[in-house]
Amino acid sequence: MEFPFRKIIFSESETEKIAADFSKILAPSDLVCLNGSLGAGKTFFVKKICSSLGYDSVSSPTFAIVNEYNFQKKIYHFDFYRIKKNLEIIDIGFEDYLNDSDAIIFIEWAELFEELLPKKRFLVTIKLNDDNSREISIDNLK
Amino acid sequence: MNILGIESSCDETSVAIISDDVLKTNLVSSQDFHKKFGGVVPELSSRAHLQQIVPLLRLALKESKLELNEIDLISATAGPGLIGAILVGFIFGKGLSYSLKKPFIPVNHIEGHIYSGFLMKEKPEFPFLVLVVSGGHTLLLVVESFSRIKKLGSTIDDAAGEAFDKVAKMLGLGYPGGPKIQEYAEKSNGSKIVFPIAQLKNEFDFSFSGLKTSVLRFIQKEYGESSAIPEKELFDIAEAFQKTAVKSLTRNVERAINKYQLNSISLVGGVAANSFLRDEFTLLGKKYNKKVVIPDLQFCGDNAAMIANRAKNLFDLGETFDLDYEPFPSFFSKYFQ
C-alpha cells in the first residue's frame, strides 16, 4: 500500500480488502486516527483491521471511551465522540496510552482534539457519498 | 450484615449500603451529588470520581444510620470500564477494607447488571434469560445460578444505548438521546417508514450500526439535513427507529425463549428505562407465560446497589479475594461459560 492512498468503494468487501492491506503495514507504537461523520464506517474499518490481525470481537468504544484488546497484539481503541474538552482526555491517562510502545492505537473522531495528537500518525478519512459509495483516504503524516 | 458497594466504572460515582437484604441507600453522583452539593457540571474524569466518593460515602452512612466501623463487607467494581475511573472506587474500597479489617469483594460491573433483578421484591427464578442493554453493552444471556452464566449473543458493533444517542444526534434532538427518542416517538401516530433489521450469523447477536446508517441515509435522501425535517416527520422517524431497535432486541429474546428452558426473563441496564422496550418485553413474558423482572429505574443505570447485591452472592458462594487483586479494563468473568 502506498500513501497517500485514495479509493472510492461500493461494498463492504472492498472495505475489508483495504483494511486487510493496511493491517499488514501496522506495527506496535503506530497511531491510526479515523475521521468521518456518524455512520461513515470508522468502527467497521477498525473491526476489519483487527480481524486481519487475528482478533474478531471489536465493538464500538463510544461509551467506554477506550477499549483494550489483548491477543497476540495489544490494541487500544479510542473514541473521542463523547469527550467535551481535552482535559478529560488527559485526565484518563491518554499520554500513558500513547507512550505504550507495545500497542497499536486507533482513535475515532480524532480530529475533535487534534492538538493532542502526535504529528506522526496515519490519518484515515472516510467520506459517505450521495450515491451510497464511500471514499477512503489514508495519509501517512510525519 | 452491612455491605458497602462502590461503583465508578464510567461517568457515575455511586455508593450503596445493603443491610441484611434490605437496601438502605443507593446514591448516584449525577442524580444525588449535584443536587445535594451543588458543584460543577459532571464531566468525564477520574478527578470527578475522586471529589465525589468521600462525600457520597458520608451521606450513605448518614442515610443508613450506620458508622463506618459497622460495615462488614466492602465491594467495588473491578471492571470492565475506564481504568482511571475504576481505579478510584476500587482502590478506595481496598483502602477501607485494609483499615477496617473487613473483607473486600471485587465485582464485575456486567454481573452487577445481570443480577440486578434480585434487588426487586419479585426476583428472577433460575434459569432465567437476561437482556443487558446499556450505553456500552448489549448482551443476551441465560443465567443458570449465581455462579453459572451462559452467553448467547452480544452486539457485533454499536451498543443499543449508543444507537439511541447517535440517532438522536442525527435528528438534532440533543442529549441524552434515549429519553428524547422515546419522547418524540410517543408523539407519532405510527409511521410507515421501514428500517431494516440485521440478519447475523449467530441468531442471538445484535447489530445497530447498519440501522444507524440507514437512518442517516434516509435523512440525507429525503431532507438533505436534519434541520430541514418538519417536526411531525421527526416524530415518525424516531418512532420507526425505536420500533426497529426494540424489535431487533425482542426478536432475539423470543428466539431464546423458544430454544431454552426458562423460568423468568429479565431486562436490565440503562436502556431498560425505555418504556416501549419495557412494554414489549413484558408482552413477550405474558405471551410465553414467563415471569418478567425489570428492575426499578434507579437500578437500571450504573449504580452501586447492584454491586453490593452481587458482592453478597459472591460472599455467600464462599469466594474470597486478596488485596492484591487487580482491576480489569476489558471484560473478564470466571462465571461465564
Coordinates of C-alpha atoms in Angstrom, one line a residue:
Chain A
M1 CA 0.0 0.0 0.0
E2 CA 1.3 3.5 -0.9
F3 CA 0.5 6.8 0.7
P4 CA -1.4 9.0 0.2
F5 CA -4.0 6.2 -0.6
R6 CA -7.4 7.1 -2.1
K7 CA -10.1 4.8 -3.3
I8 CA -13.9 5.0 -3.9
I9 CA -15.6 1.8 -2.8
F10 CA -19.1 0.4 -3.3
S11 CA -19.2 -2.6 -1.0
E12 CA -18.2 -3.9 2.4
S13 CA -15.9 -6.5 0.8
E14 CA -13.9 -3.7 -0.8
T15 CA -13.5 -2.0 2.7
E16 CA -12.4 -5.3 4.1
K17 CA -9.7 -5.6 1.4
I18 CA -8.3 -2.2 2.1
A19 CA -8.4 -2.9 5.9
A20 CA -6.5 -6.1 5.3
D21 CA -3.9 -4.5 3.1
F22 CA -3.5 -1.6 5.6
S23 CA -3.2 -4.1 8.6
K24 CA -0.1 -5.6 7.0
I25 CA 2.0 -2.5 7.5
L26 CA 0.9 -1.7 11.0
A27 CA 3.3 -2.3 13.9
P28 CA 3.3 -1.7 17.6
S29 CA 3.5 2.0 18.6
D30 CA 1.6 3.0 15.3
L31 CA -1.2 5.5 15.8
V32 CA -4.2 5.4 13.4
C33 CA -6.6 8.3 13.5
L34 CA -10.0 7.9 11.9
N35 CA -12.3 10.8 10.8
G36 CA -15.7 10.7 9.2
S37 CA -19.3 11.6 10.0
L38 CA -21.7 9.4 12.1
G39 CA -22.3 6.2 10.2
A40 CA -19.3 6.6 7.8
G41 CA -17.9 3.3 9.0
K42 CA -15.0 4.1 11.3
T43 CA -15.7 1.3 13.8
F44 CA -16.3 -1.1 10.9
F45 CA -12.9 -0.2 9.4
V46 CA -11.1 -0.8 12.7
K47 CA -13.1 -4.0 13.2
K48 CA -11.8 -5.3 9.8
I49 CA -8.2 -4.3 10.5
C50 CA -8.4 -6.2 13.8
S51 CA -9.9 -9.3 12.2
S52 CA -7.0 -9.3 9.8
L53 CA -4.6 -9.1 12.8
G54 CA -6.4 -12.0 14.4
Y55 CA -9.0 -10.5 16.7
D56 CA -12.7 -10.7 16.0
S57 CA -14.5 -9.2 18.9
V58 CA -14.2 -5.5 18.3
S59 CA -17.2 -3.3 19.2
S60 CA -17.7 0.4 19.4
P61 CA -15.8 2.2 22.1
T62 CA -18.1 5.3 22.1
F63 CA -19.4 4.7 25.6
A64 CA -16.3 3.3 27.2
I65 CA -14.0 5.9 25.5
V66 CA -11.3 3.3 25.2
N67 CA -11.5 -0.5 24.6
E68 CA -8.4 -2.6 25.2
Y69 CA -7.8 -5.8 23.2
N70 CA -5.0 -8.1 24.2
F71 CA -4.3 -11.0 21.9
Q72 CA -1.0 -11.7 20.1
K73 CA -1.1 -7.9 19.7
K74 CA -2.1 -5.2 22.1
I75 CA -4.6 -2.7 20.8
Y76 CA -6.1 0.5 22.3
H77 CA -9.3 1.5 20.5
F78 CA -10.3 5.1 21.4
D79 CA -13.4 7.1 20.6
F80 CA -13.3 10.9 21.2
Y81 CA -17.0 11.3 20.2
R82 CA -18.3 11.7 23.8
I83 CA -15.5 13.9 25.0
K84 CA -16.3 17.5 25.7
K85 CA -12.9 19.1 26.5
N86 CA -9.3 18.0 26.0
L87 CA -8.6 18.0 29.8
E88 CA -10.9 15.0 30.1
I89 CA -8.7 13.0 27.7
I90 CA -5.6 14.0 29.5
D91 CA -7.3 13.0 32.8
I92 CA -8.0 9.5 31.7
G93 CA -4.3 8.9 31.1
F94 CA -4.2 9.4 27.4
E95 CA -0.5 10.2 27.4
D96 CA 0.3 6.9 29.2
Y97 CA -1.6 5.1 26.5
L98 CA 0.3 7.0 23.7
N99 CA 3.6 6.1 25.3
D100 CA 2.9 2.4 25.3
S101 CA 5.2 1.3 22.5
D102 CA 3.8 -2.3 22.6
A103 CA 0.4 -1.2 21.4
I104 CA -1.2 -0.2 18.1
I105 CA -3.6 2.7 18.8
F106 CA -6.8 3.6 16.9
I107 CA -8.7 6.8 17.6
E108 CA -12.2 7.5 16.2
W109 CA -13.3 11.2 15.9
A110 CA -9.6 12.1 16.4
E111 CA -10.0 15.5 14.7
L112 CA -12.1 16.8 17.6
F113 CA -8.9 17.1 19.7
E114 CA -6.2 17.3 17.0
E115 CA -4.0 19.4 19.3
L116 CA -3.4 16.3 21.5
L117 CA -2.1 14.1 18.7
P118 CA 1.5 13.4 17.8
K119 CA 2.5 14.6 14.3
K120 CA 3.5 11.2 13.2
R121 CA 0.3 9.2 12.6
F122 CA -1.8 7.6 10.0
L123 CA -4.9 9.5 9.1
V124 CA -7.9 7.5 7.7
T125 CA -10.7 9.6 6.3
I126 CA -14.0 8.0 5.3
K127 CA -16.5 10.1 3.3
L128 CA -20.0 9.0 2.6
N129 CA -21.1 10.0 -0.9
D130 CA -24.7 10.6 -2.0
D131 CA -24.6 7.6 -4.4
N132 CA -24.1 5.1 -1.4
S133 CA -20.4 4.9 -2.2
R134 CA -17.6 5.7 0.2
E135 CA -14.3 7.4 -0.3
I136 CA -11.5 6.1 1.8
S137 CA -8.3 8.1 2.1
I138 CA -5.2 7.1 4.1
D139 CA -2.4 9.5 4.7
N140 CA 0.9 8.8 6.4
L141 CA 1.6 12.1 8.3
K142 CA 5.1 12.8 9.6
Chain B
M1 CA -24.6 -7.9 57.7
N2 CA -23.9 -4.5 56.3
I3 CA -22.5 -4.5 52.7
L4 CA -21.0 -1.4 51.2
G5 CA -21.0 -1.2 47.4
I6 CA -18.9 1.3 45.3
E7 CA -19.3 1.9 41.6
S8 CA -17.1 4.1 39.4
S9 CA -16.6 2.3 36.1
C10 CA -17.5 5.2 33.8
D11 CA -19.4 8.5 34.3
E12 CA -21.2 7.9 37.5
T13 CA -19.8 7.6 41.0
S14 CA -22.2 5.6 43.2
V15 CA -22.2 4.3 46.8
A16 CA -24.8 2.0 48.3
I17 CA -25.4 0.0 51.5
I18 CA -27.3 -3.2 51.9
S19 CA -28.1 -4.4 55.4
D20 CA -29.4 -8.0 55.8
D21 CA -31.0 -8.0 52.3
V22 CA -32.6 -4.5 52.8
L23 CA -31.3 -1.7 50.6
K24 CA -30.6 1.2 52.9
T25 CA -29.3 3.7 50.4
N26 CA -28.2 3.9 46.7
L27 CA -26.7 7.3 45.9
V28 CA -25.6 8.1 42.3
S29 CA -23.4 11.1 41.7
S30 CA -25.2 12.7 38.7
Q31 CA -28.6 12.5 40.5
D32 CA -27.7 13.0 44.1
F33 CA -24.4 14.7 44.4
H34 CA -25.1 17.6 42.2
K35 CA -28.5 18.1 43.7
K36 CA -27.2 18.0 47.3
F37 CA -23.8 19.6 47.0
G38 CA -24.2 21.9 44.0
G39 CA -21.0 21.9 42.2
V40 CA -19.8 21.7 38.7
V41 CA -21.4 20.2 35.6
P42 CA -20.5 16.5 35.6
E43 CA -17.5 15.7 33.4
L44 CA -15.9 12.6 32.5
S45 CA -12.9 12.4 34.7
S46 CA -11.2 10.4 37.4
R47 CA -10.8 13.6 39.4
A48 CA -14.6 13.9 39.5
H49 CA -14.9 10.4 41.0
L50 CA -12.2 11.4 43.5
Q51 CA -14.0 14.5 44.6
Q52 CA -17.4 12.8 45.0
I53 CA -16.5 9.5 46.6
V54 CA -15.9 10.6 50.2
P55 CA -18.9 12.9 50.5
L56 CA -21.1 10.2 48.9
L57 CA -19.9 7.6 51.4
R58 CA -20.5 10.0 54.3
L59 CA -24.0 10.7 53.1
A60 CA -24.7 7.0 52.5
L61 CA -23.7 6.2 56.1
K62 CA -25.8 9.0 57.5
E63 CA -28.9 7.9 55.5
S64 CA -28.3 4.3 56.6
K65 CA -27.8 5.4 60.3
L66 CA -24.6 3.5 60.4
E67 CA -21.0 4.2 61.5
L68 CA -18.1 3.3 59.2
N69 CA -16.9 0.6 61.5
E70 CA -20.3 -1.2 61.3
I71 CA -19.7 -2.1 57.7
D72 CA -19.0 -5.8 57.5
L73 CA -18.1 -6.2 53.8
I74 CA -16.7 -3.9 51.2
S75 CA -17.2 -4.3 47.5
A76 CA -16.3 -2.2 44.4
T77 CA -16.5 -2.5 40.6
A78 CA -13.3 -4.1 39.3
G79 CA -14.2 -3.8 35.6
P80 CA -14.9 -3.6 32.7
G81 CA -14.7 0.2 32.1
L82 CA -12.4 3.1 32.0
I83 CA -9.4 2.0 34.0
G84 CA -8.6 5.5 35.5
A85 CA -12.2 5.8 36.7
I86 CA -12.4 2.2 38.0
L87 CA -9.2 2.7 40.0
V88 CA -10.7 5.5 42.1
G89 CA -13.5 3.4 43.6
F90 CA -11.6 0.2 43.6
I91 CA -8.5 1.5 45.4
F92 CA -10.7 3.4 47.8
G93 CA -12.6 0.2 48.6
K94 CA -9.4 -1.7 49.1
G95 CA -8.1 1.0 51.4
L96 CA -11.3 0.9 53.5
S97 CA -11.0 -2.9 53.6
Y98 CA -7.5 -2.8 54.9
S99 CA -8.1 -0.1 57.5
L100 CA -11.4 -1.6 58.8
K101 CA -10.0 -5.2 58.6
K102 CA -13.1 -6.3 56.7
P103 CA -13.2 -8.5 53.6
F104 CA -13.1 -6.9 50.1
I105 CA -15.0 -8.3 47.2
P106 CA -14.3 -7.1 43.6
V107 CA -17.4 -7.2 41.4
N108 CA -17.7 -7.4 37.6
H109 CA -19.9 -4.5 36.6
I110 CA -21.8 -6.6 34.0
E111 CA -22.5 -9.3 36.6
G112 CA -23.9 -6.5 38.7
H113 CA -26.4 -5.6 36.0
I114 CA -27.2 -9.3 35.3
Y115 CA -28.3 -10.0 38.9
S116 CA -29.9 -6.6 39.5
G117 CA -33.3 -8.2 39.3
F118 CA -32.6 -9.6 42.7
L119 CA -32.9 -6.1 44.1
M120 CA -36.6 -6.2 43.4
K121 CA -39.3 -7.7 45.7
E122 CA -40.3 -10.1 42.9
K123 CA -37.0 -11.8 42.0
P124 CA -36.0 -13.8 38.9
E125 CA -36.1 -17.6 39.2
F126 CA -33.3 -19.8 37.8
P127 CA -32.7 -20.5 35.0
F128 CA -33.6 -17.1 33.6
L129 CA -32.9 -15.2 30.4
V130 CA -31.4 -11.7 30.8
L131 CA -31.1 -9.0 28.2
V132 CA -28.4 -6.4 29.3
V133 CA -28.9 -3.2 27.4
S134 CA -26.9 0.0 28.1
G135 CA -24.8 2.7 26.5
G136 CA -21.8 0.4 26.4
H137 CA -23.2 -3.2 26.3
T138 CA -25.8 -5.3 24.6
L139 CA -25.8 -8.9 25.8
L140 CA -28.2 -11.8 25.8
L141 CA -27.6 -14.5 28.5
V142 CA -29.0 -17.5 30.2
V143 CA -28.3 -17.3 33.9
E144 CA -28.4 -20.8 35.5
S145 CA -27.3 -19.9 39.0
F146 CA -25.3 -17.3 40.9
S147 CA -22.1 -18.9 39.5
R148 CA -23.1 -20.0 36.0
I149 CA -23.9 -17.7 33.1
K150 CA -24.2 -18.8 29.5
K151 CA -23.7 -16.2 26.9
L152 CA -26.0 -16.5 23.9
G153 CA -25.1 -13.3 21.9
S154 CA -23.9 -9.7 22.0
T155 CA -23.6 -6.7 19.8
I156 CA -21.1 -7.0 16.9
D157 CA -20.8 -3.3 16.6
D158 CA -22.7 -0.5 18.4
A159 CA -24.5 -1.0 21.8
A160 CA -28.2 -0.4 21.9
G161 CA -28.0 2.8 24.0
E162 CA -25.3 4.2 21.7
A163 CA -27.6 3.8 18.7
F164 CA -30.3 5.8 20.5
D165 CA -27.8 8.5 21.4
K166 CA -26.4 8.7 17.9
V167 CA -29.7 8.7 16.1
A168 CA -31.0 11.4 18.4
K169 CA -27.9 13.4 17.4
M170 CA -28.6 12.9 13.7
L171 CA -32.1 14.1 14.2
G172 CA -30.8 17.1 16.1
L173 CA -32.8 16.1 19.3
G174 CA -29.9 16.6 21.8
Y175 CA -28.6 14.6 24.7
P176 CA -29.4 12.2 26.3
G177 CA -30.7 10.5 23.3
G178 CA -32.7 7.7 24.8
P179 CA -35.4 9.8 26.5
K180 CA -35.5 12.2 23.5
I181 CA -36.2 9.4 21.0
Q182 CA -38.8 7.9 23.3
E183 CA -40.5 11.4 23.8
Y184 CA -40.6 12.0 20.0
A185 CA -41.7 8.5 19.1
E186 CA -44.6 8.8 21.5
K187 CA -45.9 11.8 19.6
S188 CA -46.0 9.9 16.3
N189 CA -49.3 8.3 15.1
G190 CA -47.4 5.4 13.7
S191 CA -45.1 5.9 10.8
K192 CA -44.8 3.9 7.5
I193 CA -41.0 4.2 7.4
V194 CA -39.3 0.8 7.4
F195 CA -35.7 0.4 8.6
P196 CA -34.0 -3.0 8.2
I197 CA -33.1 -5.4 11.0
A198 CA -29.7 -7.0 10.6
Q199 CA -29.6 -10.7 9.9
L200 CA -26.5 -12.2 11.5
K201 CA -24.6 -15.5 11.5
N202 CA -25.3 -16.1 15.2
E203 CA -29.1 -15.7 15.7
F204 CA -28.6 -14.3 19.2
D205 CA -26.2 -11.5 18.2
F206 CA -27.2 -7.9 17.7
S207 CA -26.1 -5.1 15.3
F208 CA -27.1 -1.5 15.4
S209 CA -24.5 0.1 13.1
G210 CA -26.4 -0.7 9.9
L211 CA -29.7 0.7 11.4
K212 CA -27.8 3.9 12.4
T213 CA -26.5 4.3 8.8
S214 CA -30.0 3.5 7.3
V215 CA -31.5 6.4 9.4
L216 CA -28.6 8.7 8.2
R217 CA -29.2 7.7 4.5
F218 CA -32.9 8.3 4.9
I219 CA -32.4 11.8 6.3
Q220 CA -29.9 12.6 3.6
K221 CA -32.1 11.3 0.8
E222 CA -35.4 12.8 2.0
Y223 CA -34.3 16.1 3.6
G224 CA -30.7 16.7 2.9
E225 CA -30.0 17.6 6.5
S226 CA -31.7 17.2 9.9
S227 CA -32.6 20.9 10.3
A228 CA -34.9 20.6 7.2
I229 CA -37.0 17.8 8.7
P230 CA -40.6 19.0 9.7
E231 CA -41.4 18.3 13.3
K232 CA -44.1 15.8 12.6
E233 CA -41.7 13.8 10.5
L234 CA -39.1 13.8 13.3
F235 CA -41.8 12.1 15.4
D236 CA -42.2 9.5 12.7
I237 CA -38.5 8.8 12.1
A238 CA -38.0 8.5 15.9
E239 CA -40.9 6.1 16.1
A240 CA -39.7 4.0 13.2
F241 CA -36.2 3.8 14.6
Q242 CA -37.3 3.0 18.1
K243 CA -39.7 0.3 16.8
T244 CA -36.8 -1.3 14.7
A245 CA -34.2 -1.1 17.5
V246 CA -36.6 -2.6 20.1
K247 CA -37.8 -5.3 17.6
S248 CA -34.2 -6.4 17.0
L249 CA -33.8 -6.8 20.7
T250 CA -37.1 -8.6 21.4
R251 CA -36.7 -10.8 18.3
N252 CA -33.6 -12.4 19.8
V253 CA -35.3 -12.7 23.2
E254 CA -38.2 -14.6 21.6
R255 CA -35.8 -16.9 19.8
A256 CA -34.1 -17.7 23.1
I257 CA -37.4 -18.3 24.9
N258 CA -38.3 -20.8 22.2
K259 CA -34.9 -22.6 22.4
Y260 CA -34.1 -22.7 26.2
Q261 CA -35.9 -23.9 29.3
L262 CA -36.5 -20.7 31.3
N263 CA -38.4 -19.8 34.4
S264 CA -38.1 -16.0 34.1
I265 CA -36.9 -13.2 31.8
S266 CA -35.2 -10.1 33.0
L267 CA -34.4 -6.8 31.3
V268 CA -31.6 -4.8 32.8
G269 CA -29.2 -1.8 32.1
G270 CA -29.7 1.8 31.3
V271 CA -31.8 1.3 28.1
A272 CA -34.3 -0.8 30.2
A273 CA -35.6 2.7 31.2
N274 CA -37.1 2.9 27.7
S275 CA -40.9 2.4 28.3
F276 CA -41.6 1.0 24.8
L277 CA -38.9 -1.7 25.3
R278 CA -40.3 -2.4 28.8
D279 CA -43.8 -2.8 27.4
E280 CA -42.7 -5.1 24.5
F281 CA -40.5 -7.2 26.8
T282 CA -43.4 -7.6 29.3
L283 CA -45.7 -8.6 26.5
L284 CA -43.3 -11.4 25.5
G285 CA -43.3 -12.6 29.1
K286 CA -47.1 -12.7 29.0
K287 CA -47.2 -14.5 25.6
Y288 CA -44.9 -17.3 26.8
N289 CA -46.1 -17.3 30.4
K290 CA -42.7 -16.4 31.9
K291 CA -42.2 -14.3 35.0
V292 CA -40.9 -10.9 33.9
V293 CA -38.4 -9.0 36.1
I294 CA -37.4 -5.4 35.2
P295 CA -35.6 -3.5 37.9
D296 CA -36.8 -0.1 39.1
L297 CA -35.2 2.8 37.2
Q298 CA -32.7 3.5 40.0
F299 CA -31.2 0.0 39.4
C300 CA -31.2 0.3 35.5
G301 CA -28.4 2.9 35.1
D302 CA -25.0 2.4 36.6
N303 CA -25.4 2.1 40.4
A304 CA -23.7 0.7 43.5
A305 CA -26.7 -1.2 44.8
M306 CA -26.2 -3.8 42.1
I307 CA -22.5 -4.0 43.1
A308 CA -23.3 -4.6 46.8
N309 CA -26.0 -7.1 45.7
R310 CA -23.6 -9.1 43.6
A311 CA -21.0 -9.0 46.3
K312 CA -23.5 -10.6 48.6
N313 CA -23.9 -13.5 46.1
L314 CA -20.1 -13.9 45.9
F315 CA -19.7 -13.8 49.7
D316 CA -22.4 -16.5 50.1
L317 CA -20.7 -18.6 47.5
G318 CA -17.6 -18.5 49.8
E319 CA -15.5 -16.5 47.4
T320 CA -12.5 -14.7 49.0
F321 CA -10.2 -12.2 47.4
D322 CA -6.7 -10.9 48.3
L323 CA -6.0 -7.2 48.5
D324 CA -3.6 -7.6 45.6
Y325 CA -6.5 -8.4 43.2
E326 CA -6.2 -6.2 40.2
P327 CA -8.9 -4.4 38.3
F328 CA -9.6 -5.2 34.6
P329 CA -10.5 -2.7 31.9
S330 CA -11.6 -5.4 29.5
F331 CA -14.4 -7.9 30.1
F332 CA -13.4 -10.8 32.4
S333 CA -15.6 -13.2 34.3
K334 CA -14.9 -16.7 35.6
Y335 CA -18.6 -17.4 35.8
F336 CA -19.3 -17.1 32.1
Q337 CA -19.3 -20.4 30.3

